[in-house]
Amino acid sequence: MADIRKDEAMTLRAAPDAGVRPDGGAAPAAERRRDAERTRADIIDVATDEFANRGYSGARVDEIAARTRTTKRMIYYYFGGKEQLYLAVLERAYGEIRAAERTVDVDHLEPVAAIRRLAEVTFDHHEAHPAFIKLVGVENAQQAEHMTHVARLVDLNSSAVDLLRGVLERGQRAGMFRSDVDALDVHMMISAFCFFRVANRHTFAALFDRDLLAPTSRQHYRTMLAEMVTGYLRRR
Protein backbone atom coordinates (compact mmCIF):
# COMPACT_ATOMS: atom_id res chain seq x y z
CA MET A 1 0.00 0.00 0.00
CA ALA A 2 2.88 2.38 0.78
CA ASP A 3 4.25 1.81 -2.73
CA ILE A 4 0.85 2.42 -4.25
CA ARG A 5 0.43 5.66 -2.34
CA LYS A 6 3.94 6.83 -3.32
CA ASP A 7 3.40 6.03 -6.99
CA GLU A 8 -0.05 7.57 -6.97
CA ALA A 9 1.24 10.74 -5.36
CA MET A 10 3.65 11.03 -8.29
CA THR A 11 0.73 10.47 -10.67
CA LEU A 12 -1.27 13.19 -8.93
CA ARG A 13 1.57 15.66 -9.26
CA ALA A 14 1.84 14.89 -12.96
CA ALA A 15 -1.85 14.77 -13.86
CA PRO A 16 -3.38 17.90 -15.49
CA ASP A 17 -6.44 17.77 -13.22
CA ALA A 18 -4.39 17.23 -10.09
CA GLY A 19 -2.44 20.43 -9.88
CA VAL A 20 -0.94 21.18 -13.30
CA ARG A 21 -2.52 23.64 -15.73
CA PRO A 22 -2.73 22.92 -19.46
CA ASP A 23 0.02 25.51 -19.99
CA GLY A 24 2.32 23.56 -17.70
CA GLY A 25 2.09 25.95 -14.77
CA ALA A 26 1.27 24.81 -11.27
CA ALA A 27 -2.31 25.30 -10.20
CA PRO A 28 -2.96 27.14 -6.91
CA ALA A 29 -3.32 24.99 -3.79
CA ALA A 30 -7.01 25.90 -3.48
CA GLU A 31 -7.62 24.72 -7.03
CA ARG A 32 -5.84 21.46 -6.37
CA ARG A 33 -7.99 20.91 -3.29
CA ARG A 34 -11.14 21.53 -5.31
CA ASP A 35 -9.98 19.05 -7.94
CA ALA A 36 -9.29 16.45 -5.27
CA GLU A 37 -12.69 17.05 -3.68
CA ARG A 38 -14.44 16.69 -7.03
CA THR A 39 -12.57 13.47 -7.74
CA ARG A 40 -13.47 12.04 -4.35
CA ALA A 41 -17.11 13.05 -4.81
CA ASP A 42 -17.24 11.45 -8.28
CA ILE A 43 -15.79 8.23 -6.90
CA ILE A 44 -18.30 8.15 -4.06
CA ASP A 45 -21.18 8.82 -6.47
CA VAL A 46 -20.28 5.79 -8.57
CA ALA A 47 -19.35 3.67 -5.55
CA THR A 48 -22.76 4.39 -4.01
CA ASP A 49 -24.47 2.90 -7.04
CA GLU A 50 -22.07 -0.05 -7.17
CA PHE A 51 -22.42 -1.00 -3.50
CA ALA A 52 -26.18 -0.38 -3.47
CA ASN A 53 -26.82 -2.61 -6.47
CA ARG A 54 -24.19 -5.30 -5.98
CA GLY A 55 -23.70 -5.39 -2.23
CA TYR A 56 -20.39 -5.19 -0.44
CA SER A 57 -19.06 -8.55 -1.63
CA GLY A 58 -20.27 -8.13 -5.20
CA ALA A 59 -19.01 -4.59 -5.70
CA ARG A 60 -15.77 -4.25 -7.66
CA VAL A 61 -13.29 -1.43 -7.32
CA ASP A 62 -12.22 -2.08 -10.92
CA GLU A 63 -15.78 -1.35 -12.05
CA ILE A 64 -15.93 1.83 -9.99
CA ALA A 65 -12.67 2.99 -11.52
CA ALA A 66 -13.90 2.17 -15.04
CA ARG A 67 -16.98 4.32 -14.52
CA THR A 68 -15.04 7.33 -13.21
CA ARG A 69 -12.28 9.49 -14.60
CA THR A 70 -9.73 7.77 -12.42
CA THR A 71 -7.94 4.48 -11.78
CA LYS A 72 -8.08 1.73 -9.21
CA ARG A 73 -4.79 2.93 -7.80
CA MET A 74 -6.17 6.45 -7.48
CA ILE A 75 -9.14 5.11 -5.54
CA TYR A 76 -6.76 3.37 -3.16
CA TYR A 77 -4.80 6.60 -2.88
CA TYR A 78 -7.88 8.58 -1.84
CA PHE A 79 -9.61 5.99 0.33
CA GLY A 80 -7.09 3.29 1.26
CA GLY A 81 -9.10 0.29 0.10
CA LYS A 82 -12.49 -1.16 -0.68
CA GLU A 83 -13.73 -1.19 2.91
CA GLN A 84 -12.69 2.40 3.51
CA LEU A 85 -14.47 3.43 0.31
CA TYR A 86 -17.59 1.58 1.40
CA LEU A 87 -17.49 3.34 4.77
CA ALA A 88 -17.10 6.69 3.02
CA VAL A 89 -20.21 5.85 0.98
CA LEU A 90 -22.14 4.97 4.14
CA GLU A 91 -20.96 8.09 5.93
CA ARG A 92 -22.11 10.36 3.13
CA ALA A 93 -25.44 8.55 2.77
CA TYR A 94 -26.24 8.85 6.46
CA GLY A 95 -24.83 12.36 6.56
CA GLU A 96 -27.29 13.46 3.88
CA ILE A 97 -30.37 12.31 5.79
CA ARG A 98 -29.07 13.84 9.01
CA ALA A 99 -28.38 17.11 7.15
CA ALA A 100 -31.94 17.08 5.78
CA GLU A 101 -33.30 16.76 9.32
CA ARG A 102 -31.23 19.72 10.45
CA THR A 103 -32.96 21.93 7.89
CA VAL A 104 -36.08 21.76 10.07
CA ASP A 105 -36.10 24.71 12.44
CA VAL A 106 -37.61 22.68 15.26
CA ASP A 107 -37.00 25.40 17.87
CA HIS A 108 -39.41 27.73 16.12
CA LEU A 109 -42.15 25.18 15.52
CA GLU A 110 -44.60 24.00 18.11
CA PRO A 111 -43.89 20.37 19.09
CA VAL A 112 -46.62 18.67 17.05
CA ALA A 113 -45.70 20.63 13.92
CA ALA A 114 -42.00 19.89 14.48
CA ILE A 115 -42.61 16.14 14.74
CA ARG A 116 -44.78 16.18 11.64
CA ARG A 117 -42.14 18.08 9.69
CA LEU A 118 -39.34 15.72 10.75
CA ALA A 119 -41.44 12.75 9.69
CA GLU A 120 -42.17 14.39 6.33
CA VAL A 121 -38.48 15.13 5.75
CA THR A 122 -37.63 11.47 6.32
CA PHE A 123 -40.47 10.41 4.03
CA ASP A 124 -39.26 12.73 1.25
CA HIS A 125 -35.60 11.80 1.63
CA HIS A 126 -36.16 8.04 1.56
CA GLU A 127 -38.31 8.33 -1.54
CA ALA A 128 -35.73 10.50 -3.30
CA HIS A 129 -32.75 8.31 -2.33
CA PRO A 130 -33.54 4.65 -3.07
CA ALA A 131 -29.80 3.90 -3.04
CA PHE A 132 -29.77 4.79 0.65
CA ILE A 133 -32.42 2.16 1.30
CA LYS A 134 -30.38 -0.44 -0.56
CA LEU A 135 -27.21 0.48 1.33
CA VAL A 136 -28.95 0.05 4.67
CA GLY A 137 -30.10 -3.37 3.47
CA VAL A 138 -26.56 -4.25 2.41
CA GLU A 139 -25.14 -3.34 5.80
CA ASN A 140 -27.85 -5.25 7.63
CA ALA A 141 -27.05 -8.29 5.50
CA GLN A 142 -23.47 -7.91 6.78
CA GLN A 143 -24.74 -7.71 10.40
CA ALA A 144 -23.48 -4.10 10.47
CA GLU A 145 -19.96 -5.45 10.80
CA HIS A 146 -18.47 -2.43 9.06
CA MET A 147 -20.31 0.55 10.50
CA THR A 148 -20.19 -0.52 14.16
CA HIS A 149 -16.43 0.03 14.10
CA VAL A 150 -16.74 3.64 12.96
CA ALA A 151 -17.48 6.02 15.82
CA ARG A 152 -18.25 8.81 13.35
CA LEU A 153 -21.24 6.91 11.98
CA VAL A 154 -22.58 6.14 15.45
CA ASP A 155 -22.22 9.77 16.54
CA LEU A 156 -23.71 11.03 13.30
CA ASN A 157 -26.87 8.99 13.69
CA SER A 158 -27.25 9.72 17.39
CA SER A 159 -27.99 13.29 16.37
CA ALA A 160 -31.32 12.19 14.86
CA VAL A 161 -32.46 10.79 18.20
CA ASP A 162 -31.17 13.84 20.08
CA LEU A 163 -33.15 16.11 17.77
CA LEU A 164 -36.34 14.14 18.39
CA ARG A 165 -35.69 13.99 22.11
CA GLY A 166 -35.57 17.78 22.36
CA VAL A 167 -38.91 18.14 20.57
CA LEU A 168 -40.52 15.41 22.66
CA GLU A 169 -39.38 17.00 25.90
CA ARG A 170 -40.86 20.34 24.85
CA GLY A 171 -44.12 18.63 23.98
CA GLN A 172 -44.18 16.84 27.31
CA ARG A 173 -43.57 20.05 29.25
CA ALA A 174 -46.42 21.70 27.32
CA GLY A 175 -48.74 18.81 28.13
CA MET A 176 -49.10 17.82 24.47
CA PHE A 177 -47.24 14.50 24.51
CA ARG A 178 -47.48 11.50 26.75
CA SER A 179 -44.72 11.15 29.31
CA ASP A 180 -43.71 7.56 28.55
CA VAL A 181 -42.39 8.01 25.01
CA ASP A 182 -38.87 7.15 23.97
CA ALA A 183 -37.11 9.16 21.27
CA LEU A 184 -35.49 6.08 19.76
CA ASP A 185 -38.90 4.39 19.48
CA VAL A 186 -40.24 7.41 17.61
CA HIS A 187 -37.21 7.40 15.33
CA MET A 188 -37.82 3.71 14.64
CA MET A 189 -41.50 4.31 13.89
CA ILE A 190 -40.75 7.02 11.36
CA SER A 191 -37.86 5.13 9.76
CA ALA A 192 -39.77 1.86 9.58
CA PHE A 193 -42.68 3.33 7.65
CA CYS A 194 -40.47 5.28 5.24
CA PHE A 195 -38.05 2.39 4.72
CA PHE A 196 -40.77 -0.20 4.13
CA ARG A 197 -42.52 1.95 1.56
CA VAL A 198 -39.40 2.10 -0.64
CA ALA A 199 -37.67 -1.20 0.14
CA ASN A 200 -40.79 -3.37 -0.23
CA ARG A 201 -42.36 -1.56 -3.13
CA HIS A 202 -42.03 -4.41 -5.61
CA THR A 203 -42.97 -7.33 -3.35
CA PHE A 204 -45.95 -5.37 -2.00
CA ALA A 205 -47.12 -4.67 -5.54
CA ALA A 206 -46.73 -8.32 -6.52
CA LEU A 207 -48.73 -9.52 -3.51
CA PHE A 208 -51.40 -6.82 -3.28
CA ASP A 209 -51.30 -5.05 -6.66
CA ARG A 210 -50.58 -1.69 -5.05
CA ASP A 211 -47.62 0.53 -5.88
CA LEU A 212 -46.57 2.23 -2.65
CA LEU A 213 -44.65 4.87 -4.62
CA ALA A 214 -47.44 5.74 -7.03
CA PRO A 215 -47.70 9.56 -7.32
CA THR A 216 -51.45 9.41 -6.80
CA SER A 217 -51.05 7.91 -3.33
CA ARG A 218 -47.99 9.88 -2.22
CA GLN A 219 -49.79 12.55 -0.20
CA HIS A 220 -52.03 9.91 1.36
CA TYR A 221 -49.03 8.02 2.75
CA ARG A 222 -47.19 11.19 3.75
CA THR A 223 -50.20 12.33 5.77
CA MET A 224 -50.73 8.82 7.13
CA LEU A 225 -47.18 8.79 8.54
CA ALA A 226 -47.55 12.17 10.23
CA GLU A 227 -50.92 11.23 11.75
CA MET A 228 -49.63 7.87 12.92
CA VAL A 229 -46.66 9.39 14.75
CA THR A 230 -48.43 12.37 16.28
CA GLY A 231 -51.40 10.20 17.23
CA TYR A 232 -49.10 7.86 19.13
CA LEU A 233 -47.50 10.79 20.94
CA ARG A 234 -50.63 12.64 22.02
CA ARG A 235 -51.31 12.71 25.73
CA ARG A 236 -54.10 10.38 26.76
PDB file of C-alpha atoms in Angstrom:
ATOM      1  CA  MET A   1       0.000   0.000   0.000  1.00  0.00           C
ATOM      2  CA  ALA A   2       2.876   2.377   0.782  1.00  0.00           C
ATOM      3  CA  ASP A   3       4.253   1.811  -2.734  1.00  0.00           C
ATOM      4  CA  ILE A   4       0.855   2.421  -4.250  1.00  0.00           C
ATOM      5  CA  ARG A   5       0.428   5.665  -2.345  1.00  0.00           C
ATOM      6  CA  LYS A   6       3.938   6.830  -3.319  1.00  0.00           C
ATOM      7  CA  ASP A   7       3.398   6.030  -6.992  1.00  0.00           C
ATOM      8  CA  GLU A   8      -0.050   7.572  -6.965  1.00  0.00           C
ATOM      9  CA  ALA A   9       1.240  10.738  -5.361  1.00  0.00           C
ATOM     10  CA  MET A  10       3.647  11.034  -8.291  1.00  0.00           C
ATOM     11  CA  THR A  11       0.726  10.468 -10.673  1.00  0.00           C
ATOM     12  CA  LEU A  12      -1.266  13.194  -8.935  1.00  0.00           C
ATOM     13  CA  ARG A  13       1.570  15.659  -9.257  1.00  0.00           C
ATOM     14  CA  ALA A  14       1.844  14.891 -12.959  1.00  0.00           C
ATOM     15  CA  ALA A  15      -1.849  14.771 -13.861  1.00  0.00           C
ATOM     16  CA  PRO A  16      -3.377  17.898 -15.488  1.00  0.00           C
ATOM     17  CA  ASP A  17      -6.435  17.770 -13.218  1.00  0.00           C
ATOM     18  CA  ALA A  18      -4.387  17.235 -10.094  1.00  0.00           C
ATOM     19  CA  GLY A  19      -2.445  20.434  -9.884  1.00  0.00           C
ATOM     20  CA  VAL A  20      -0.940  21.181 -13.302  1.00  0.00           C
ATOM     21  CA  ARG A  21      -2.516  23.641 -15.727  1.00  0.00           C
ATOM     22  CA  PRO A  22      -2.731  22.919 -19.458  1.00  0.00           C
ATOM     23  CA  ASP A  23       0.022  25.508 -19.994  1.00  0.00           C
ATOM     24  CA  GLY A  24       2.321  23.556 -17.695  1.00  0.00           C
ATOM     25  CA  GLY A  25       2.090  25.953 -14.775  1.00  0.00           C
ATOM     26  CA  ALA A  26       1.271  24.814 -11.272  1.00  0.00           C
ATOM     27  CA  ALA A  27      -2.312  25.299 -10.195  1.00  0.00           C
ATOM     28  CA  PRO A  28      -2.958  27.137  -6.907  1.00  0.00           C
ATOM     29  CA  ALA A  29      -3.317  24.995  -3.785  1.00  0.00           C
ATOM     30  CA  ALA A  30      -7.013  25.898  -3.478  1.00  0.00           C
ATOM     31  CA  GLU A  31      -7.625  24.724  -7.032  1.00  0.00           C
ATOM     32  CA  ARG A  32      -5.837  21.457  -6.367  1.00  0.00           C
ATOM     33  CA  ARG A  33      -7.993  20.907  -3.294  1.00  0.00           C
ATOM     34  CA  ARG A  34     -11.143  21.530  -5.314  1.00  0.00           C
ATOM     35  CA  ASP A  35      -9.983  19.053  -7.941  1.00  0.00           C
ATOM     36  CA  ALA A  36      -9.294  16.446  -5.273  1.00  0.00           C
ATOM     37  CA  GLU A  37     -12.690  17.051  -3.681  1.00  0.00           C
ATOM     38  CA  ARG A  38     -14.440  16.690  -7.035  1.00  0.00           C
ATOM     39  CA  THR A  39     -12.572  13.472  -7.741  1.00  0.00           C
ATOM     40  CA  ARG A  40     -13.473  12.043  -4.352  1.00  0.00           C
ATOM     41  CA  ALA A  41     -17.114  13.051  -4.811  1.00  0.00           C
ATOM     42  CA  ASP A  42     -17.240  11.453  -8.278  1.00  0.00           C
ATOM     43  CA  ILE A  43     -15.795   8.233  -6.902  1.00  0.00           C
ATOM     44  CA  ILE A  44     -18.303   8.154  -4.056  1.00  0.00           C
ATOM     45  CA  ASP A  45     -21.181   8.816  -6.475  1.00  0.00           C
ATOM     46  CA  VAL A  46     -20.279   5.786  -8.568  1.00  0.00           C
ATOM     47  CA  ALA A  47     -19.352   3.667  -5.555  1.00  0.00           C
ATOM     48  CA  THR A  48     -22.759   4.388  -4.009  1.00  0.00           C
ATOM     49  CA  ASP A  49     -24.466   2.901  -7.035  1.00  0.00           C
ATOM     50  CA  GLU A  50     -22.074  -0.046  -7.174  1.00  0.00           C
ATOM     51  CA  PHE A  51     -22.424  -1.001  -3.498  1.00  0.00           C
ATOM     52  CA  ALA A  52     -26.181  -0.379  -3.471  1.00  0.00           C
ATOM     53  CA  ASN A  53     -26.820  -2.611  -6.468  1.00  0.00           C
ATOM     54  CA  ARG A  54     -24.188  -5.300  -5.980  1.00  0.00           C
ATOM     55  CA  GLY A  55     -23.701  -5.392  -2.233  1.00  0.00           C
ATOM     56  CA  TYR A  56     -20.386  -5.195  -0.442  1.00  0.00           C
ATOM     57  CA  SER A  57     -19.057  -8.545  -1.627  1.00  0.00           C
ATOM     58  CA  GLY A  58     -20.273  -8.133  -5.200  1.00  0.00           C
ATOM     59  CA  ALA A  59     -19.015  -4.586  -5.703  1.00  0.00           C
ATOM     60  CA  ARG A  60     -15.772  -4.255  -7.662  1.00  0.00           C
ATOM     61  CA  VAL A  61     -13.286  -1.426  -7.316  1.00  0.00           C
ATOM     62  CA  ASP A  62     -12.225  -2.076 -10.924  1.00  0.00           C
ATOM     63  CA  GLU A  63     -15.784  -1.350 -12.051  1.00  0.00           C
ATOM     64  CA  ILE A  64     -15.934   1.832  -9.986  1.00  0.00           C
ATOM     65  CA  ALA A  65     -12.667   2.993 -11.524  1.00  0.00           C
ATOM     66  CA  ALA A  66     -13.900   2.171 -15.037  1.00  0.00           C
ATOM     67  CA  ARG A  67     -16.977   4.322 -14.515  1.00  0.00           C
ATOM     68  CA  THR A  68     -15.040   7.331 -13.211  1.00  0.00           C
ATOM     69  CA  ARG A  69     -12.280   9.494 -14.597  1.00  0.00           C
ATOM     70  CA  THR A  70      -9.731   7.769 -12.421  1.00  0.00           C
ATOM     71  CA  THR A  71      -7.941   4.484 -11.778  1.00  0.00           C
ATOM     72  CA  LYS A  72      -8.084   1.729  -9.206  1.00  0.00           C
ATOM     73  CA  ARG A  73      -4.789   2.932  -7.799  1.00  0.00           C
ATOM     74  CA  MET A  74      -6.172   6.451  -7.483  1.00  0.00           C
ATOM     75  CA  ILE A  75      -9.143   5.114  -5.542  1.00  0.00           C
ATOM     76  CA  TYR A  76      -6.758   3.367  -3.160  1.00  0.00           C
ATOM     77  CA  TYR A  77      -4.796   6.602  -2.878  1.00  0.00           C
ATOM     78  CA  TYR A  78      -7.876   8.577  -1.839  1.00  0.00           C
ATOM     79  CA  PHE A  79      -9.607   5.991   0.329  1.00  0.00           C
ATOM     80  CA  GLY A  80      -7.086   3.295   1.260  1.00  0.00           C
ATOM     81  CA  GLY A  81      -9.101   0.293   0.096  1.00  0.00           C
ATOM     82  CA  LYS A  82     -12.487  -1.163  -0.679  1.00  0.00           C
ATOM     83  CA  GLU A  83     -13.734  -1.194   2.909  1.00  0.00           C
ATOM     84  CA  GLN A  84     -12.690   2.401   3.508  1.00  0.00           C
ATOM     85  CA  LEU A  85     -14.467   3.432   0.306  1.00  0.00           C
ATOM     86  CA  TYR A  86     -17.590   1.582   1.397  1.00  0.00           C
ATOM     87  CA  LEU A  87     -17.492   3.338   4.768  1.00  0.00           C
ATOM     88  CA  ALA A  88     -17.101   6.695   3.016  1.00  0.00           C
ATOM     89  CA  VAL A  89     -20.209   5.845   0.982  1.00  0.00           C
ATOM     90  CA  LEU A  90     -22.142   4.971   4.144  1.00  0.00           C
ATOM     91  CA  GLU A  91     -20.963   8.089   5.930  1.00  0.00           C
ATOM     92  CA  ARG A  92     -22.109  10.362   3.130  1.00  0.00           C
ATOM     93  CA  ALA A  93     -25.440   8.545   2.772  1.00  0.00           C
ATOM     94  CA  TYR A  94     -26.236   8.855   6.461  1.00  0.00           C
ATOM     95  CA  GLY A  95     -24.828  12.360   6.557  1.00  0.00           C
ATOM     96  CA  GLU A  96     -27.294  13.463   3.882  1.00  0.00           C
ATOM     97  CA  ILE A  97     -30.372  12.310   5.789  1.00  0.00           C
ATOM     98  CA  ARG A  98     -29.066  13.844   9.009  1.00  0.00           C
ATOM     99  CA  ALA A  99     -28.383  17.111   7.153  1.00  0.00           C
ATOM    100  CA  ALA A 100     -31.939  17.084   5.780  1.00  0.00           C
ATOM    101  CA  GLU A 101     -33.296  16.758   9.318  1.00  0.00           C
ATOM    102  CA  ARG A 102     -31.231  19.724  10.452  1.00  0.00           C
ATOM    103  CA  THR A 103     -32.961  21.926   7.888  1.00  0.00           C
ATOM    104  CA  VAL A 104     -36.075  21.760  10.067  1.00  0.00           C
ATOM    105  CA  ASP A 105     -36.096  24.713  12.442  1.00  0.00           C
ATOM    106  CA  VAL A 106     -37.613  22.682  15.256  1.00  0.00           C
ATOM    107  CA  ASP A 107     -37.002  25.396  17.873  1.00  0.00           C
ATOM    108  CA  HIS A 108     -39.409  27.730  16.118  1.00  0.00           C
ATOM    109  CA  LEU A 109     -42.153  25.179  15.517  1.00  0.00           C
ATOM    110  CA  GLU A 110     -44.601  24.001  18.114  1.00  0.00           C
ATOM    111  CA  PRO A 111     -43.886  20.369  19.089  1.00  0.00           C
ATOM    112  CA  VAL A 112     -46.622  18.674  17.051  1.00  0.00           C
ATOM    113  CA  ALA A 113     -45.700  20.633  13.918  1.00  0.00           C
ATOM    114  CA  ALA A 114     -42.000  19.887  14.482  1.00  0.00           C
ATOM    115  CA  ILE A 115     -42.612  16.138  14.737  1.00  0.00           C
ATOM    116  CA  ARG A 116     -44.784  16.180  11.641  1.00  0.00           C
ATOM    117  CA  ARG A 117     -42.138  18.079   9.693  1.00  0.00           C
ATOM    118  CA  LEU A 118     -39.339  15.723  10.754  1.00  0.00           C
ATOM    119  CA  ALA A 119     -41.445  12.752   9.693  1.00  0.00           C
ATOM    120  CA  GLU A 120     -42.172  14.388   6.333  1.00  0.00           C
ATOM    121  CA  VAL A 121     -38.478  15.125   5.747  1.00  0.00           C
ATOM    122  CA  THR A 122     -37.629  11.471   6.324  1.00  0.00           C
ATOM    123  CA  PHE A 123     -40.467  10.411   4.032  1.00  0.00           C
ATOM    124  CA  ASP A 124     -39.262  12.726   1.251  1.00  0.00           C
ATOM    125  CA  HIS A 125     -35.603  11.800   1.628  1.00  0.00           C
ATOM    126  CA  HIS A 126     -36.163   8.039   1.561  1.00  0.00           C
ATOM    127  CA  GLU A 127     -38.312   8.325  -1.535  1.00  0.00           C
ATOM    128  CA  ALA A 128     -35.729  10.503  -3.301  1.00  0.00           C
ATOM    129  CA  HIS A 129     -32.751   8.305  -2.334  1.00  0.00           C
ATOM    130  CA  PRO A 130     -33.539   4.652  -3.073  1.00  0.00           C
ATOM    131  CA  ALA A 131     -29.798   3.902  -3.044  1.00  0.00           C
ATOM    132  CA  PHE A 132     -29.767   4.794   0.651  1.00  0.00           C
ATOM    133  CA  ILE A 133     -32.423   2.163   1.299  1.00  0.00           C
ATOM    134  CA  LYS A 134     -30.375  -0.440  -0.555  1.00  0.00           C
ATOM    135  CA  LEU A 135     -27.206   0.485   1.328  1.00  0.00           C
ATOM    136  CA  VAL A 136     -28.945   0.046   4.670  1.00  0.00           C
ATOM    137  CA  GLY A 137     -30.102  -3.366   3.474  1.00  0.00           C
ATOM    138  CA  VAL A 138     -26.555  -4.247   2.405  1.00  0.00           C
ATOM    139  CA  GLU A 139     -25.137  -3.338   5.798  1.00  0.00           C
ATOM    140  CA  ASN A 140     -27.854  -5.254   7.632  1.00  0.00           C
ATOM    141  CA  ALA A 141     -27.051  -8.288   5.496  1.00  0.00           C
ATOM    142  CA  GLN A 142     -23.470  -7.910   6.785  1.00  0.00           C
ATOM    143  CA  GLN A 143     -24.737  -7.711  10.405  1.00  0.00           C
ATOM    144  CA  ALA A 144     -23.483  -4.102  10.474  1.00  0.00           C
ATOM    145  CA  GLU A 145     -19.961  -5.449  10.795  1.00  0.00           C
ATOM    146  CA  HIS A 146     -18.465  -2.431   9.061  1.00  0.00           C
ATOM    147  CA  MET A 147     -20.312   0.548  10.497  1.00  0.00           C
ATOM    148  CA  THR A 148     -20.195  -0.519  14.156  1.00  0.00           C
ATOM    149  CA  HIS A 149     -16.435   0.027  14.101  1.00  0.00           C
ATOM    150  CA  VAL A 150     -16.740   3.638  12.962  1.00  0.00           C
ATOM    151  CA  ALA A 151     -17.482   6.021  15.819  1.00  0.00           C
ATOM    152  CA  ARG A 152     -18.248   8.808  13.352  1.00  0.00           C
ATOM    153  CA  LEU A 153     -21.245   6.908  11.976  1.00  0.00           C
ATOM    154  CA  VAL A 154     -22.575   6.142  15.449  1.00  0.00           C
ATOM    155  CA  ASP A 155     -22.218   9.767  16.539  1.00  0.00           C
ATOM    156  CA  LEU A 156     -23.711  11.033  13.299  1.00  0.00           C
ATOM    157  CA  ASN A 157     -26.868   8.994  13.695  1.00  0.00           C
ATOM    158  CA  SER A 158     -27.246   9.716  17.388  1.00  0.00           C
ATOM    159  CA  SER A 159     -27.989  13.293  16.374  1.00  0.00           C
ATOM    160  CA  ALA A 160     -31.319  12.194  14.861  1.00  0.00           C
ATOM    161  CA  VAL A 161     -32.458  10.792  18.197  1.00  0.00           C
ATOM    162  CA  ASP A 162     -31.172  13.839  20.077  1.00  0.00           C
ATOM    163  CA  LEU A 163     -33.155  16.114  17.766  1.00  0.00           C
ATOM    164  CA  LEU A 164     -36.337  14.145  18.388  1.00  0.00           C
ATOM    165  CA  ARG A 165     -35.694  13.995  22.107  1.00  0.00           C
ATOM    166  CA  GLY A 166     -35.568  17.776  22.357  1.00  0.00           C
ATOM    167  CA  VAL A 167     -38.910  18.138  20.572  1.00  0.00           C
ATOM    168  CA  LEU A 168     -40.521  15.410  22.658  1.00  0.00           C
ATOM    169  CA  GLU A 169     -39.385  16.998  25.902  1.00  0.00           C
ATOM    170  CA  ARG A 170     -40.858  20.340  24.853  1.00  0.00           C
ATOM    171  CA  GLY A 171     -44.119  18.630  23.977  1.00  0.00           C
ATOM    172  CA  GLN A 172     -44.184  16.844  27.314  1.00  0.00           C
ATOM    173  CA  ARG A 173     -43.566  20.052  29.252  1.00  0.00           C
ATOM    174  CA  ALA A 174     -46.416  21.699  27.324  1.00  0.00           C
ATOM    175  CA  GLY A 175     -48.738  18.807  28.134  1.00  0.00           C
ATOM    176  CA  MET A 176     -49.098  17.820  24.467  1.00  0.00           C
ATOM    177  CA  PHE A 177     -47.245  14.504  24.506  1.00  0.00           C
ATOM    178  CA  ARG A 178     -47.484  11.497  26.750  1.00  0.00           C
ATOM    179  CA  SER A 179     -44.724  11.149  29.313  1.00  0.00           C
ATOM    180  CA  ASP A 180     -43.714   7.555  28.551  1.00  0.00           C
ATOM    181  CA  VAL A 181     -42.388   8.008  25.011  1.00  0.00           C
ATOM    182  CA  ASP A 182     -38.868   7.146  23.975  1.00  0.00           C
ATOM    183  CA  ALA A 183     -37.112   9.164  21.270  1.00  0.00           C
ATOM    184  CA  LEU A 184     -35.491   6.082  19.759  1.00  0.00           C
ATOM    185  CA  ASP A 185     -38.900   4.390  19.483  1.00  0.00           C
ATOM    186  CA  VAL A 186     -40.238   7.408  17.611  1.00  0.00           C
ATOM    187  CA  HIS A 187     -37.209   7.399  15.329  1.00  0.00           C
ATOM    188  CA  MET A 188     -37.815   3.710  14.642  1.00  0.00           C
ATOM    189  CA  MET A 189     -41.496   4.306  13.891  1.00  0.00           C
ATOM    190  CA  ILE A 190     -40.747   7.021  11.363  1.00  0.00           C
ATOM    191  CA  SER A 191     -37.864   5.132   9.761  1.00  0.00           C
ATOM    192  CA  ALA A 192     -39.773   1.860   9.583  1.00  0.00           C
ATOM    193  CA  PHE A 193     -42.681   3.334   7.650  1.00  0.00           C
ATOM    194  CA  CYS A 194     -40.469   5.277   5.242  1.00  0.00           C
ATOM    195  CA  PHE A 195     -38.048   2.393   4.719  1.00  0.00           C
ATOM    196  CA  PHE A 196     -40.772  -0.198   4.134  1.00  0.00           C
ATOM    197  CA  ARG A 197     -42.521   1.953   1.558  1.00  0.00           C
ATOM    198  CA  VAL A 198     -39.404   2.102  -0.636  1.00  0.00           C
ATOM    199  CA  ALA A 199     -37.668  -1.197   0.141  1.00  0.00           C
ATOM    200  CA  ASN A 200     -40.790  -3.367  -0.227  1.00  0.00           C
ATOM    201  CA  ARG A 201     -42.359  -1.557  -3.130  1.00  0.00           C
ATOM    202  CA  HIS A 202     -42.031  -4.410  -5.609  1.00  0.00           C
ATOM    203  CA  THR A 203     -42.973  -7.325  -3.352  1.00  0.00           C
ATOM    204  CA  PHE A 204     -45.951  -5.371  -1.998  1.00  0.00           C
ATOM    205  CA  ALA A 205     -47.125  -4.671  -5.540  1.00  0.00           C
ATOM    206  CA  ALA A 206     -46.729  -8.321  -6.517  1.00  0.00           C
ATOM    207  CA  LEU A 207     -48.726  -9.519  -3.512  1.00  0.00           C
ATOM    208  CA  PHE A 208     -51.395  -6.821  -3.278  1.00  0.00           C
ATOM    209  CA  ASP A 209     -51.303  -5.051  -6.655  1.00  0.00           C
ATOM    210  CA  ARG A 210     -50.579  -1.693  -5.051  1.00  0.00           C
ATOM    211  CA  ASP A 211     -47.622   0.532  -5.877  1.00  0.00           C
ATOM    212  CA  LEU A 212     -46.571   2.227  -2.652  1.00  0.00           C
ATOM    213  CA  LEU A 213     -44.650   4.867  -4.625  1.00  0.00           C
ATOM    214  CA  ALA A 214     -47.440   5.742  -7.031  1.00  0.00           C
ATOM    215  CA  PRO A 215     -47.698   9.564  -7.323  1.00  0.00           C
ATOM    216  CA  THR A 216     -51.453   9.412  -6.802  1.00  0.00           C
ATOM    217  CA  SER A 217     -51.049   7.912  -3.328  1.00  0.00           C
ATOM    218  CA  ARG A 218     -47.987   9.883  -2.218  1.00  0.00           C
ATOM    219  CA  GLN A 219     -49.787  12.551  -0.201  1.00  0.00           C
ATOM    220  CA  HIS A 220     -52.025   9.912   1.357  1.00  0.00           C
ATOM    221  CA  TYR A 221     -49.026   8.022   2.754  1.00  0.00           C
ATOM    222  CA  ARG A 222     -47.194  11.190   3.752  1.00  0.00           C
ATOM    223  CA  THR A 223     -50.198  12.334   5.769  1.00  0.00           C
ATOM    224  CA  MET A 224     -50.730   8.821   7.127  1.00  0.00           C
ATOM    225  CA  LEU A 225     -47.182   8.789   8.541  1.00  0.00           C
ATOM    226  CA  ALA A 226     -47.551  12.167  10.233  1.00  0.00           C
ATOM    227  CA  GLU A 227     -50.918  11.231  11.745  1.00  0.00           C
ATOM    228  CA  MET A 228     -49.627   7.869  12.919  1.00  0.00           C
ATOM    229  CA  VAL A 229     -46.661   9.390  14.754  1.00  0.00           C
ATOM    230  CA  THR A 230     -48.435  12.369  16.279  1.00  0.00           C
ATOM    231  CA  GLY A 231     -51.403  10.197  17.227  1.00  0.00           C
ATOM    232  CA  TYR A 232     -49.097   7.863  19.126  1.00  0.00           C
ATOM    233  CA  LEU A 233     -47.504  10.787  20.944  1.00  0.00           C
ATOM    234  CA  ARG A 234     -50.635  12.642  22.021  1.00  0.00           C
ATOM    235  CA  ARG A 235     -51.308  12.708  25.726  1.00  0.00           C
ATOM    236  CA  ARG A 236     -54.096  10.382  26.761  1.00  0.00           C
TER     237      ARG A 236
END
